[in-house]
Coordinates of N, CA and C in Angstrom, one line a residue:
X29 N -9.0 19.7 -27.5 CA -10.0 20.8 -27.6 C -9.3 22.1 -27.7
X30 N -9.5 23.2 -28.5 CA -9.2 24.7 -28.8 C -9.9 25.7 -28.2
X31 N -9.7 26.4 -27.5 CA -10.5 27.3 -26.8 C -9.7 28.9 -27.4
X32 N -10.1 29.4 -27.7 CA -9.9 30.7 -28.3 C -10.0 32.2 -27.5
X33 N -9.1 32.4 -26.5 CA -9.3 33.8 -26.2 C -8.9 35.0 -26.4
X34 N -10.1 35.9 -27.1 CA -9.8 37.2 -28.3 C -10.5 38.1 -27.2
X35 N -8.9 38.7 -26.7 CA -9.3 40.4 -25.5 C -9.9 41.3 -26.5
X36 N -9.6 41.1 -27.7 CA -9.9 42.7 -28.7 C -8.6 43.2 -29.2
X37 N -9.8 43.9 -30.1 CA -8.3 45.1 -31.0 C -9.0 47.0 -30.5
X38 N -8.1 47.2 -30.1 CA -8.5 48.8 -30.0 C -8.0 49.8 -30.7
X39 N -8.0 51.0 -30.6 CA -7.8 52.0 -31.4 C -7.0 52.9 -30.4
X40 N -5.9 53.2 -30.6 CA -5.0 54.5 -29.6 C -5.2 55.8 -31.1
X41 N -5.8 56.6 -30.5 CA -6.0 57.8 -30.9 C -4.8 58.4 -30.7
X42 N -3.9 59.3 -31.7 CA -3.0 60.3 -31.1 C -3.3 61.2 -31.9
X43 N -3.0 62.6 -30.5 CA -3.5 63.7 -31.3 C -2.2 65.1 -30.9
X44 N -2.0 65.5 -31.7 CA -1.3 66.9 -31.6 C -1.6 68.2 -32.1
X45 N -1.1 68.9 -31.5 CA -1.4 70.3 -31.7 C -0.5 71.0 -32.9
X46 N 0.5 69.9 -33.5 CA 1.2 70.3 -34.6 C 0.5 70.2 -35.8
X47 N 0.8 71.5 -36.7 CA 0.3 71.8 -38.3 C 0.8 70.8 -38.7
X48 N 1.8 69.7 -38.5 CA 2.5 68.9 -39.4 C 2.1 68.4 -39.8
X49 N 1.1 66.9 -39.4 CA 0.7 66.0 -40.5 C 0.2 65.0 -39.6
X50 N 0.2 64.8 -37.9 CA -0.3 63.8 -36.9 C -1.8 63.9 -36.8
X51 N -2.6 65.4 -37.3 CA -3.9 65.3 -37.1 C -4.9 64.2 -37.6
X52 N -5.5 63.6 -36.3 CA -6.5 62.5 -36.7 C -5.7 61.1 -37.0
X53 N -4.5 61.1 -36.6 CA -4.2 59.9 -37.0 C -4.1 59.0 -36.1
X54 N -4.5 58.0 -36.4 CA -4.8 56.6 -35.3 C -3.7 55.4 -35.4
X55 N -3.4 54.9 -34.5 CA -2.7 53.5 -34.3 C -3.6 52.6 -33.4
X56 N -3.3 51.6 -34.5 CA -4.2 50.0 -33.9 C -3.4 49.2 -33.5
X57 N -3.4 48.5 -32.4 CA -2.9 47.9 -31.6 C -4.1 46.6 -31.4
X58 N -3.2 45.2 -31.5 CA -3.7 44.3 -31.6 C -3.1 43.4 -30.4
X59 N -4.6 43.4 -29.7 CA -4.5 42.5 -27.8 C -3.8 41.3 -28.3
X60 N -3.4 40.6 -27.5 CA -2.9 39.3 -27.5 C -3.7 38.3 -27.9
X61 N -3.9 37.3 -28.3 CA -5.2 36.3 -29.4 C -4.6 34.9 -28.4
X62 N -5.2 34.7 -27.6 CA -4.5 33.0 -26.6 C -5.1 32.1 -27.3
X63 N -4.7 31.1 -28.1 CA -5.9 30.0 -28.2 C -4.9 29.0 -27.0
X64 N -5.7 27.7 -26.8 CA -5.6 26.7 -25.3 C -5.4 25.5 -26.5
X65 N -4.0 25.1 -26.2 CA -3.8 24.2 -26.9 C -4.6 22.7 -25.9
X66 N -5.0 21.4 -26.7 CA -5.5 20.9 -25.2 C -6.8 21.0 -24.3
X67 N -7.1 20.0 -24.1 CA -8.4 20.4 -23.0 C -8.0 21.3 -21.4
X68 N -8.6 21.7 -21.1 CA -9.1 22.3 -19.8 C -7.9 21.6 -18.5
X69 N -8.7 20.6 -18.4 CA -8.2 20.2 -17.4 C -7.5 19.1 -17.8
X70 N -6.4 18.5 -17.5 CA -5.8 17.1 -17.8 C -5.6 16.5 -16.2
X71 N -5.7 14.9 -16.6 CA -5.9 14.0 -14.9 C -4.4 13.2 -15.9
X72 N -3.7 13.1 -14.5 CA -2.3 12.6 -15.1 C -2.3 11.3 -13.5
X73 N -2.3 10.1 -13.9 CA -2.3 9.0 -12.7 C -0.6 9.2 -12.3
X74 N -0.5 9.3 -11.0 CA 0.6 9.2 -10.5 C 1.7 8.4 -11.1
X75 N 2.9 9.1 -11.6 CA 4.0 8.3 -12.6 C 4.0 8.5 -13.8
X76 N 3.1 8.6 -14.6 CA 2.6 8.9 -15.7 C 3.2 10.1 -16.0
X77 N 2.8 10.3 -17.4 CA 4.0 11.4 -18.1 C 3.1 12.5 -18.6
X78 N 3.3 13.7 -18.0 CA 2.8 15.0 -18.5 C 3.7 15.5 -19.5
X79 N 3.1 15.8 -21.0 CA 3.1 17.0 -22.2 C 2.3 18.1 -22.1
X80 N 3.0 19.2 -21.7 CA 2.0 20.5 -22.0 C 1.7 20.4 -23.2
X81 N 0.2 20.5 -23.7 CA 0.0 21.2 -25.1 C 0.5 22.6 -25.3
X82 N 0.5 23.3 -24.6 CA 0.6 25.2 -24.8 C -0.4 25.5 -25.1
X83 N 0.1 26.4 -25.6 CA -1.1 27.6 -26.4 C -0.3 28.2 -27.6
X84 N -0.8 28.8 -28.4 CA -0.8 30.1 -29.7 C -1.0 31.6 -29.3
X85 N 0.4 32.0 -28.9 CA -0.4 33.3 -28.9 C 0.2 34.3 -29.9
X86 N -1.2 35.5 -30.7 CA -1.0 35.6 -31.7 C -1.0 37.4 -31.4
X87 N -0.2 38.0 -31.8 CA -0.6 39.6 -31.7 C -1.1 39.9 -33.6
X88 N -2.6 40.1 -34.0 CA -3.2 39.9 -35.2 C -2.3 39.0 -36.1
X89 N -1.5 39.1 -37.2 CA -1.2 37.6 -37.7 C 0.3 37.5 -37.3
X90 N 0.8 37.7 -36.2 CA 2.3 37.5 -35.9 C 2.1 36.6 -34.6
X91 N 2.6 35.1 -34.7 CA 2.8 34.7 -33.3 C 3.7 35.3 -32.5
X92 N 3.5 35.5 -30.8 CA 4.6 36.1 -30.0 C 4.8 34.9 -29.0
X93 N 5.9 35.2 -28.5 CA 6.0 34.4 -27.0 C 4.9 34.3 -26.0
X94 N 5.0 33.6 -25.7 CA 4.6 33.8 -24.2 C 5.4 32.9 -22.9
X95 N 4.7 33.4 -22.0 CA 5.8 32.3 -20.7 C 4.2 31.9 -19.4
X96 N 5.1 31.1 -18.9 CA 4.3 30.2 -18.1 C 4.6 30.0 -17.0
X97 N 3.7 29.9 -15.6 CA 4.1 30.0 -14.4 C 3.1 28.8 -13.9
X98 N 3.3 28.2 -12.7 CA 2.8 27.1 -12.3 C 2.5 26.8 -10.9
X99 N 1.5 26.6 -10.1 CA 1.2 26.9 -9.0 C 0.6 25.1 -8.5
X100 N 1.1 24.5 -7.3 CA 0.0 23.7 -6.8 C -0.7 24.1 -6.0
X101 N -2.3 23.3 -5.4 CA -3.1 24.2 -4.5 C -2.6 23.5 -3.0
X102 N -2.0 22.1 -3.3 CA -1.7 21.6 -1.6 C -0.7 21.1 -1.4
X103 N 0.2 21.2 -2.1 CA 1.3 20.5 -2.0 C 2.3 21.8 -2.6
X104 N 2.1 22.8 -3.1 CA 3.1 23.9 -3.8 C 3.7 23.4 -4.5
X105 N 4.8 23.9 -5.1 CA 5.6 23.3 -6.3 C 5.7 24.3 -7.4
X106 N 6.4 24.8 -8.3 CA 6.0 25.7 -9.5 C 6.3 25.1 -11.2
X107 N 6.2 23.9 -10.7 CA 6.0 22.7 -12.0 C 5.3 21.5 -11.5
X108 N 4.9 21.0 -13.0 CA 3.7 19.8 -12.9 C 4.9 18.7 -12.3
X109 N 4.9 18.1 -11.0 CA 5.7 16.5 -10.6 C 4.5 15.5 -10.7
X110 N 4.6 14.7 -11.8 CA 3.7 13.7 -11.8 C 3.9 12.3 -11.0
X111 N 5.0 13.0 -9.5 CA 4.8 12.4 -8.8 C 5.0 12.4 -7.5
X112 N 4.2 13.9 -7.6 CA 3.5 14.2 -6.1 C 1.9 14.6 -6.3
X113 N 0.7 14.2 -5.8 CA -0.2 14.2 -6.2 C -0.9 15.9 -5.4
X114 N -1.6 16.8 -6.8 CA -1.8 17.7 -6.3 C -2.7 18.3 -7.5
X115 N -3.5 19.6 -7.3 CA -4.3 20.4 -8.4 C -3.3 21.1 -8.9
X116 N -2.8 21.3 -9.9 CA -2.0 22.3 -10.5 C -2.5 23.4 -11.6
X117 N -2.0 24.7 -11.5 CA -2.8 25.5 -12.0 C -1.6 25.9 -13.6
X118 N -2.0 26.1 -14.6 CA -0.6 26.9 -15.4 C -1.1 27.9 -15.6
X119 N -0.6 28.8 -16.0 CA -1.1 30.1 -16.1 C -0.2 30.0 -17.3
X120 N -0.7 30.8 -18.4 CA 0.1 31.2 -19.8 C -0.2 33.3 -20.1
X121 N 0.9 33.5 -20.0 CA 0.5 34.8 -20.3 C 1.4 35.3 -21.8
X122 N 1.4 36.2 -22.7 CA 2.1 37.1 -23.4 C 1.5 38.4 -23.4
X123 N 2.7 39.1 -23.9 CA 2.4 40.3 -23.7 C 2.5 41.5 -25.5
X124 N 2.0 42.2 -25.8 CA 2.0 42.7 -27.2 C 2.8 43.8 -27.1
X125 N 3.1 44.0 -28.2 CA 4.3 45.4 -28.5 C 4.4 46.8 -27.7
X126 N 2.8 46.5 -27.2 CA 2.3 48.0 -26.7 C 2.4 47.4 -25.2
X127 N 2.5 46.7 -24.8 CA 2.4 46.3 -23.5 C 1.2 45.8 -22.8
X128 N 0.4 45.6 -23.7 CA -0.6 45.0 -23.2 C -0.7 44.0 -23.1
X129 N -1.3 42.8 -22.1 CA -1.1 41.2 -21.8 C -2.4 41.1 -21.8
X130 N -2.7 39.8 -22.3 CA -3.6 38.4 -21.9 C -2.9 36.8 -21.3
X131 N -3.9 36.8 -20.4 CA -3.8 35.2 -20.1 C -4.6 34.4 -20.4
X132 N -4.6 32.8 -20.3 CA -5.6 31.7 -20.2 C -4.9 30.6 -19.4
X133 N -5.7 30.0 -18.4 CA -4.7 28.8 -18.0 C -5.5 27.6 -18.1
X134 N -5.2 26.7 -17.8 CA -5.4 25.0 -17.7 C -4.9 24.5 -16.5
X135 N -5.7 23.2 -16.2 CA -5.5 22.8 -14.8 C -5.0 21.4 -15.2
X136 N -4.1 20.7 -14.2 CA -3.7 19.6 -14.2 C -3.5 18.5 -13.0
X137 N -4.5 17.7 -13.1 CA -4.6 16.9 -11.5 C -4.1 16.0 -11.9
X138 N -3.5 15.8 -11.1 CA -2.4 14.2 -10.4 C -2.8 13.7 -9.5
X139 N -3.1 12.5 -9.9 CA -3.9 11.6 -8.8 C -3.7 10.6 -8.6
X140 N -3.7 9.8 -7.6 CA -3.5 8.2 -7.1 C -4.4 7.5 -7.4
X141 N -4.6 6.6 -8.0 CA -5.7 5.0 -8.1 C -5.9 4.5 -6.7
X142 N -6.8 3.5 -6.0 CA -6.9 2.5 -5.2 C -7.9 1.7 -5.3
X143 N -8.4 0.5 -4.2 CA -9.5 0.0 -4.4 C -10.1 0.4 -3.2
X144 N -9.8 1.3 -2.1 CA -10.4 1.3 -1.4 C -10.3 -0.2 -0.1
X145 N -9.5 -1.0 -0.3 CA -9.1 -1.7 0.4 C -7.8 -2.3 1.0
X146 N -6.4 -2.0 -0.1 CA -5.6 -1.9 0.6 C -5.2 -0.4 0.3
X147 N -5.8 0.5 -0.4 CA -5.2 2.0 -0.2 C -7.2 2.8 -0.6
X148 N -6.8 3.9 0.8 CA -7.5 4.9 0.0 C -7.7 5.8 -0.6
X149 N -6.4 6.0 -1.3 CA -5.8 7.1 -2.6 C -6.9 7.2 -3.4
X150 N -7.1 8.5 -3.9 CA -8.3 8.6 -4.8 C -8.4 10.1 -5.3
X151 N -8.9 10.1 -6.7 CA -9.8 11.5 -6.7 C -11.2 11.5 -6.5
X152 N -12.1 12.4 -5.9 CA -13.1 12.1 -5.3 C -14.0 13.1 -5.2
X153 N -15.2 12.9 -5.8 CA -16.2 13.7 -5.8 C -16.9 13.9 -4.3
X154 N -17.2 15.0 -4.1 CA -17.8 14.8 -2.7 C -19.1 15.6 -2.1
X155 N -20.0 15.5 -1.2 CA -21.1 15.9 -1.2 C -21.1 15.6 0.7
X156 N -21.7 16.7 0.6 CA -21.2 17.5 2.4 C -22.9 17.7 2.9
X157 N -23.4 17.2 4.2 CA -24.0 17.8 5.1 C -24.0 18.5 6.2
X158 N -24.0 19.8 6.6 CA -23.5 20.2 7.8 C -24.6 20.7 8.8
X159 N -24.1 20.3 10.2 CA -25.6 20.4 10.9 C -26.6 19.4 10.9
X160 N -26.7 18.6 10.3 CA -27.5 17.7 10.2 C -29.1 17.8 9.2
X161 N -28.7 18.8 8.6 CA -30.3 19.6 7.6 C -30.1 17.9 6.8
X162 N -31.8 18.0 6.0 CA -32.5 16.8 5.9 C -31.4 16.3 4.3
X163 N -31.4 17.5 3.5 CA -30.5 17.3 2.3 C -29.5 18.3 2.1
X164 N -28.4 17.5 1.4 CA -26.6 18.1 1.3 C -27.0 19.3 0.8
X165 N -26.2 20.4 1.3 CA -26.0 21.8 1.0 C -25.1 21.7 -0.7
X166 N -24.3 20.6 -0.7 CA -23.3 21.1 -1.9 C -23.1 19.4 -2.4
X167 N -23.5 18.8 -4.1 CA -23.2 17.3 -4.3 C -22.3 17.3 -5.1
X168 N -21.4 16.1 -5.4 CA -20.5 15.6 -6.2 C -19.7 16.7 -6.3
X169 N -19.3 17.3 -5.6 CA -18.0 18.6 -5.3 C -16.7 18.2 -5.9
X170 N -16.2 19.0 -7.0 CA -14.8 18.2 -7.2 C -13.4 19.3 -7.3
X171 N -12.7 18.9 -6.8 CA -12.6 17.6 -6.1 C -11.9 17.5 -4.9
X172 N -11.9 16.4 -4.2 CA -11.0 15.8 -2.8 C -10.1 15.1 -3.4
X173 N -9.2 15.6 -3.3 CA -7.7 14.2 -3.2 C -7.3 13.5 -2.0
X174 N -7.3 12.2 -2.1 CA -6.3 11.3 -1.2 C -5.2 10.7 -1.4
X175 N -4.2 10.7 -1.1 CA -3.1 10.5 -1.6 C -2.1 9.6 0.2
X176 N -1.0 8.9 -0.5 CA 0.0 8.3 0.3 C 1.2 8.8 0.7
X177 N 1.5 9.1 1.7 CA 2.9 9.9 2.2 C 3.9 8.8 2.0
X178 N 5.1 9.6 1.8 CA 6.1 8.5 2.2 C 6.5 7.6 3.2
X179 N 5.6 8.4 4.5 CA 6.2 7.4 5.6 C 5.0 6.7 5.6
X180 N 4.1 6.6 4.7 CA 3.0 5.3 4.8 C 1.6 5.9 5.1
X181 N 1.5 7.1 5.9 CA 0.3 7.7 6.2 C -0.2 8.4 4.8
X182 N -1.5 8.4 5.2 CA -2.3 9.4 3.7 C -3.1 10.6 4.3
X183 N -3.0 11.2 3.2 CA -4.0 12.5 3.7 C -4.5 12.7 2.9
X184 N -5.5 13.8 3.3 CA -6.9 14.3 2.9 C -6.4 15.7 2.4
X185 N -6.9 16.2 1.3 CA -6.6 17.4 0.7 C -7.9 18.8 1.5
X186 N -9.2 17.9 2.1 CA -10.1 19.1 2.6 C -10.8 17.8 3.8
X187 N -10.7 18.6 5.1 CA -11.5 17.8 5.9 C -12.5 17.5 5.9
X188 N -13.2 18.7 5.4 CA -15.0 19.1 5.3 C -15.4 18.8 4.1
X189 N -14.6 17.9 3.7 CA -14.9 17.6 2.4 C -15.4 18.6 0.8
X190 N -14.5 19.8 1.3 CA -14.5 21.2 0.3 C -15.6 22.0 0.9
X191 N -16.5 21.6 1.5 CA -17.5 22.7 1.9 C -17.3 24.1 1.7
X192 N -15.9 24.7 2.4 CA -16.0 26.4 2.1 C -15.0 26.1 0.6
X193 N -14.1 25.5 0.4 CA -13.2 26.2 -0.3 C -13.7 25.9 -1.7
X194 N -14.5 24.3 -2.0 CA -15.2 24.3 -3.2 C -17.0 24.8 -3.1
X195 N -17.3 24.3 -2.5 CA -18.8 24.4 -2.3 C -19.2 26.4 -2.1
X196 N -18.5 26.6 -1.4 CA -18.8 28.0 -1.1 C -17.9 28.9 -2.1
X197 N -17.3 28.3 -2.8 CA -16.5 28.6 -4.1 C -15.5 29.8 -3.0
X198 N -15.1 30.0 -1.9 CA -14.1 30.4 -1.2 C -12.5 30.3 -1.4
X199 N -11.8 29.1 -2.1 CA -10.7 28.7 -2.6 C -10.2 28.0 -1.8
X200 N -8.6 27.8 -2.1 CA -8.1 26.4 -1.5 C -7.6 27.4 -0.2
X201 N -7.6 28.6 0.1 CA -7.1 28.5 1.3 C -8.0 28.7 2.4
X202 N -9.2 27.8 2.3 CA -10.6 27.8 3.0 C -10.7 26.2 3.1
X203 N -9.6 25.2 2.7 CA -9.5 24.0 2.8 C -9.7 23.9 4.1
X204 N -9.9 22.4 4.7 CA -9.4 22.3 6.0 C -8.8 21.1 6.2
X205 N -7.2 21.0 6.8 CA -6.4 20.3 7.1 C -4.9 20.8 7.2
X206 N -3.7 20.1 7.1 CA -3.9 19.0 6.5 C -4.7 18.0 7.4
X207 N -4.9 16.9 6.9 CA -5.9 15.8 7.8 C -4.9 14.7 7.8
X208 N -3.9 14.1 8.2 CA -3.0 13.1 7.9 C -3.8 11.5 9.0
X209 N -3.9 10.6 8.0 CA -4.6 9.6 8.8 C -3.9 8.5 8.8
X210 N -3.2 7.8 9.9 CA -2.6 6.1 9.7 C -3.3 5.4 10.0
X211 N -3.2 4.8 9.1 CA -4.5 3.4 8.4 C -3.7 1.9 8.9
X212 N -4.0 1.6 10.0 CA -4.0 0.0 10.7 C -4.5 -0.8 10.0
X213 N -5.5 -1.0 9.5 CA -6.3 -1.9 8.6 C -7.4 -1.5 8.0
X214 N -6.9 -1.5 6.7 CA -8.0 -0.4 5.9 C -9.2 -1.0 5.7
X215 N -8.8 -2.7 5.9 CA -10.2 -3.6 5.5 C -11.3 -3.6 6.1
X216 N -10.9 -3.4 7.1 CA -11.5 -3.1 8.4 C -12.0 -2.2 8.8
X217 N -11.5 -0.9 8.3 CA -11.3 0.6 8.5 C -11.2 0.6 10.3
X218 N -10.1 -0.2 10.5 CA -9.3 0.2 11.8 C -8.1 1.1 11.2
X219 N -8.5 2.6 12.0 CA -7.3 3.4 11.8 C -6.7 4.1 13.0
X220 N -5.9 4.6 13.2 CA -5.2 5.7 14.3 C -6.3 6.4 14.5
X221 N -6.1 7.2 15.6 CA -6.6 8.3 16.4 C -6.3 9.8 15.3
X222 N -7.2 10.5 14.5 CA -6.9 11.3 13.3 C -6.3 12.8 14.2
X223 N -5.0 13.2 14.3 CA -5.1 14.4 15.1 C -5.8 15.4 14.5
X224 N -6.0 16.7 14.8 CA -7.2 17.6 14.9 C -5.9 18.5 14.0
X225 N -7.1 18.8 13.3 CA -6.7 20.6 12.3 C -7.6 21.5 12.1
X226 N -7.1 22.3 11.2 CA -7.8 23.6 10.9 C -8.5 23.7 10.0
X227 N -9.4 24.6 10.2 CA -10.4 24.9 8.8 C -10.0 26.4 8.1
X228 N -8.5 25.7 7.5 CA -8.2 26.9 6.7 C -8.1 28.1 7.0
X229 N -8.5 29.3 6.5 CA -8.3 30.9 6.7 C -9.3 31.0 8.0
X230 N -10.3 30.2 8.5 CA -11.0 30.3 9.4 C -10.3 29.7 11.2
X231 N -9.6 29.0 10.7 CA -8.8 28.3 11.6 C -9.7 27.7 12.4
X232 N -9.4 27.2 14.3 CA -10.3 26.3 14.8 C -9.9 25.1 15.0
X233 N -10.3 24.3 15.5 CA -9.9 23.1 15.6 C -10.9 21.8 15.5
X234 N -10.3 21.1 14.4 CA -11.6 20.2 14.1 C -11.2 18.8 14.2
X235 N -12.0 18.2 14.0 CA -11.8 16.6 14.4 C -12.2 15.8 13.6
X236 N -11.9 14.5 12.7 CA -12.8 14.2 12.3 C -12.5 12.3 12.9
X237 N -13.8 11.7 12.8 CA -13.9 10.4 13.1 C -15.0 9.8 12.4
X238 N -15.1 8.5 12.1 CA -16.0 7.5 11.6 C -15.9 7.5 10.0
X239 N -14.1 7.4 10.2 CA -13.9 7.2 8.8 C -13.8 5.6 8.2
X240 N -14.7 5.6 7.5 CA -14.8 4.5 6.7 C -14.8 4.3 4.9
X241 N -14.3 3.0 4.9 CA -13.9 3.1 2.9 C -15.1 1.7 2.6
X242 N -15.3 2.1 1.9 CA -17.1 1.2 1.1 C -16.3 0.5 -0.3
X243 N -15.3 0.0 -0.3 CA -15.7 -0.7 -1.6 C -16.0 -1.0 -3.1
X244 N -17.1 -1.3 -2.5 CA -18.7 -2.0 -2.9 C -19.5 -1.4 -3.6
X245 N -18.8 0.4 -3.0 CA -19.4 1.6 -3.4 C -18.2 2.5 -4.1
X246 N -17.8 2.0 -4.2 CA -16.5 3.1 -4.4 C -16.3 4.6 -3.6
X247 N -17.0 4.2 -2.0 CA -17.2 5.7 -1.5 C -16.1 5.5 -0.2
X248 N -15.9 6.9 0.5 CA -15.2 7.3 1.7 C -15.9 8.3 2.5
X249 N -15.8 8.2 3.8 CA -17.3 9.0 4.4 C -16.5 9.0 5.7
X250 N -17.1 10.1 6.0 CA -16.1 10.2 7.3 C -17.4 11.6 8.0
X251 N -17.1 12.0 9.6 CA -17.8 13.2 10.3 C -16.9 14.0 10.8
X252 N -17.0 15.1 10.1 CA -15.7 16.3 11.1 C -16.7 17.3 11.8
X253 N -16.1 17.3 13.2 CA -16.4 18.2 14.7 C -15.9 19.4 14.3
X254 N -16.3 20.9 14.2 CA -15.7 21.7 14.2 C -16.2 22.5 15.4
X255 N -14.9 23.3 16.5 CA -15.1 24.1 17.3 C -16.3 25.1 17.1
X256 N -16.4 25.1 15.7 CA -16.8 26.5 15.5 C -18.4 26.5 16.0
X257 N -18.8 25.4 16.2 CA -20.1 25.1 16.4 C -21.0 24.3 15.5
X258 N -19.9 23.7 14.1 CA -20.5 23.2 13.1 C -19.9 21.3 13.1
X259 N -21.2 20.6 12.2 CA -20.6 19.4 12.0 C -20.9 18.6 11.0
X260 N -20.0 18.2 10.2 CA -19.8 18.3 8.3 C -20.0 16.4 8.3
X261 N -20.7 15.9 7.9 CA -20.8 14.9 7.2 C -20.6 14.3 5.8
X262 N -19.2 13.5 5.6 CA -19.1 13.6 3.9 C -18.9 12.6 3.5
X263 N -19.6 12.6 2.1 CA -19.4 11.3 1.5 C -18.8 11.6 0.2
X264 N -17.3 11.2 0.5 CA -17.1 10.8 -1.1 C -16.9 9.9 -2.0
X265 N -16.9 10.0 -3.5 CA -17.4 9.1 -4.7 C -15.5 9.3 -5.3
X266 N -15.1 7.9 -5.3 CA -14.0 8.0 -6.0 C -14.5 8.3 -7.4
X267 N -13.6 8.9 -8.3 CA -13.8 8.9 -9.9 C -13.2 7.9 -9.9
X268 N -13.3 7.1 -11.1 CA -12.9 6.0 -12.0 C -12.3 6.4 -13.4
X269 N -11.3 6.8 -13.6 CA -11.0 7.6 -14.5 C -10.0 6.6 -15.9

């Protein structure tokens, strides 16, 4: 897919006070022209092999450079590792003769597969009640990652299952965690004691328990205690991608 982003062309007026020959004369200057090589977002399964499409960027009919910078939202990093699972943002910028820049960026999620029975790695849509009100404040929220540590434990990319940082559209540093959980028997959903974290830029200390994996359903649902006086119920929907 091509996405085309045109800042404009403008007009720099220059004017002088000399008899010579500058009166009224204009210079056009042509913004940076981004097209998005590639869809939006790309989902890359853990191990699998990422190709940037790029971009085009065009100052009116001359391509220019551009360069590219790369951010993850929970794991950092300043390149796509398709094998650490995380949101990755690119950013593509160039800049035109006059110094003027445009950007466009594309996102790239890395994600784990499971069945929900011997792993609960997943990307996951998620839908949050807080307080106990009769219907969810925020549905199919995307997204939650779960993913597997090296030493065997997995974590949660948002306790609350995104409530402030997607739902309240707040960002990732309104996440809450990390949430690292050791999973005894996932069949079962016999797990460890989950220790307690934060709710992000709000901080606090939260808890969560009655984490369970559905199967059957392809869901993960869990209840986090927050000091703050609040208590988030979530259910998430693995994607099937």
């Amino acid at each position: 897919m091509k996405k085309v982003f045109l800042i404009g062309i403008v007009s720099l007026l220059i004017f002088s006070c000399s008899q010579d020959s500058t009166d009224n004369v204009s210079k056009v200057t042509h913004y940076p022209e981004l097209t998005l090589l590639g869809d939006d977002i790309i989902y890359v399964q853990k191990g699998g092999v990422f190709n940037d499409p790029g971009i085009i960027a065009m100052e009116g009919e001359n391509e220019i450079p551009y360069t590219t910078t790369i951010s993850g939202d929970y794991q950092g990093g300043d390149s796509v590792d398709t094998n650490v699972i995380d949101v990755y943002h690119i950013t593509y910028s160039a800049v035109n003769q006059d110094g003027f820049s445009g950007s466009v960026s594309r996102t790239v999620i890395v994600y784990e597969d499971s069945d929900l029975v011997n792993s609960i790695s997943g990307l996951y849509t998620s839908t949050v009640v807080r307080n106990g009100v009769s219907k969810p404040q925020y549905t199919d929220m995307k997204y939650v990652l779960v993913w597997k540590n090296t030493d065997g434990t997995y974590q949660i990319s948002d306790g609350i299952g995104g409530y402030y940082n997607i739902g309240r559209s707040y960002g990732v540093g309104y996440a809450a965690g990390p949430v690292i959980i050791t999973a005894n028997d996932i069949s079962t959903n016999n797990y460890a004691p989950i220790p307690s974290f934060g709710v992000g830029a709000f901080g606090g200390v939260a808890t969560m328990n009655g984490l369970t994996a559905n199967p059957a359903n392809n869901t993960l649902s869990f209840t986090t205690s927050w000091d703050a006086g609040y208590t988030f119920v979530a259910t998430m929907t693995k994607v099937v991608l």
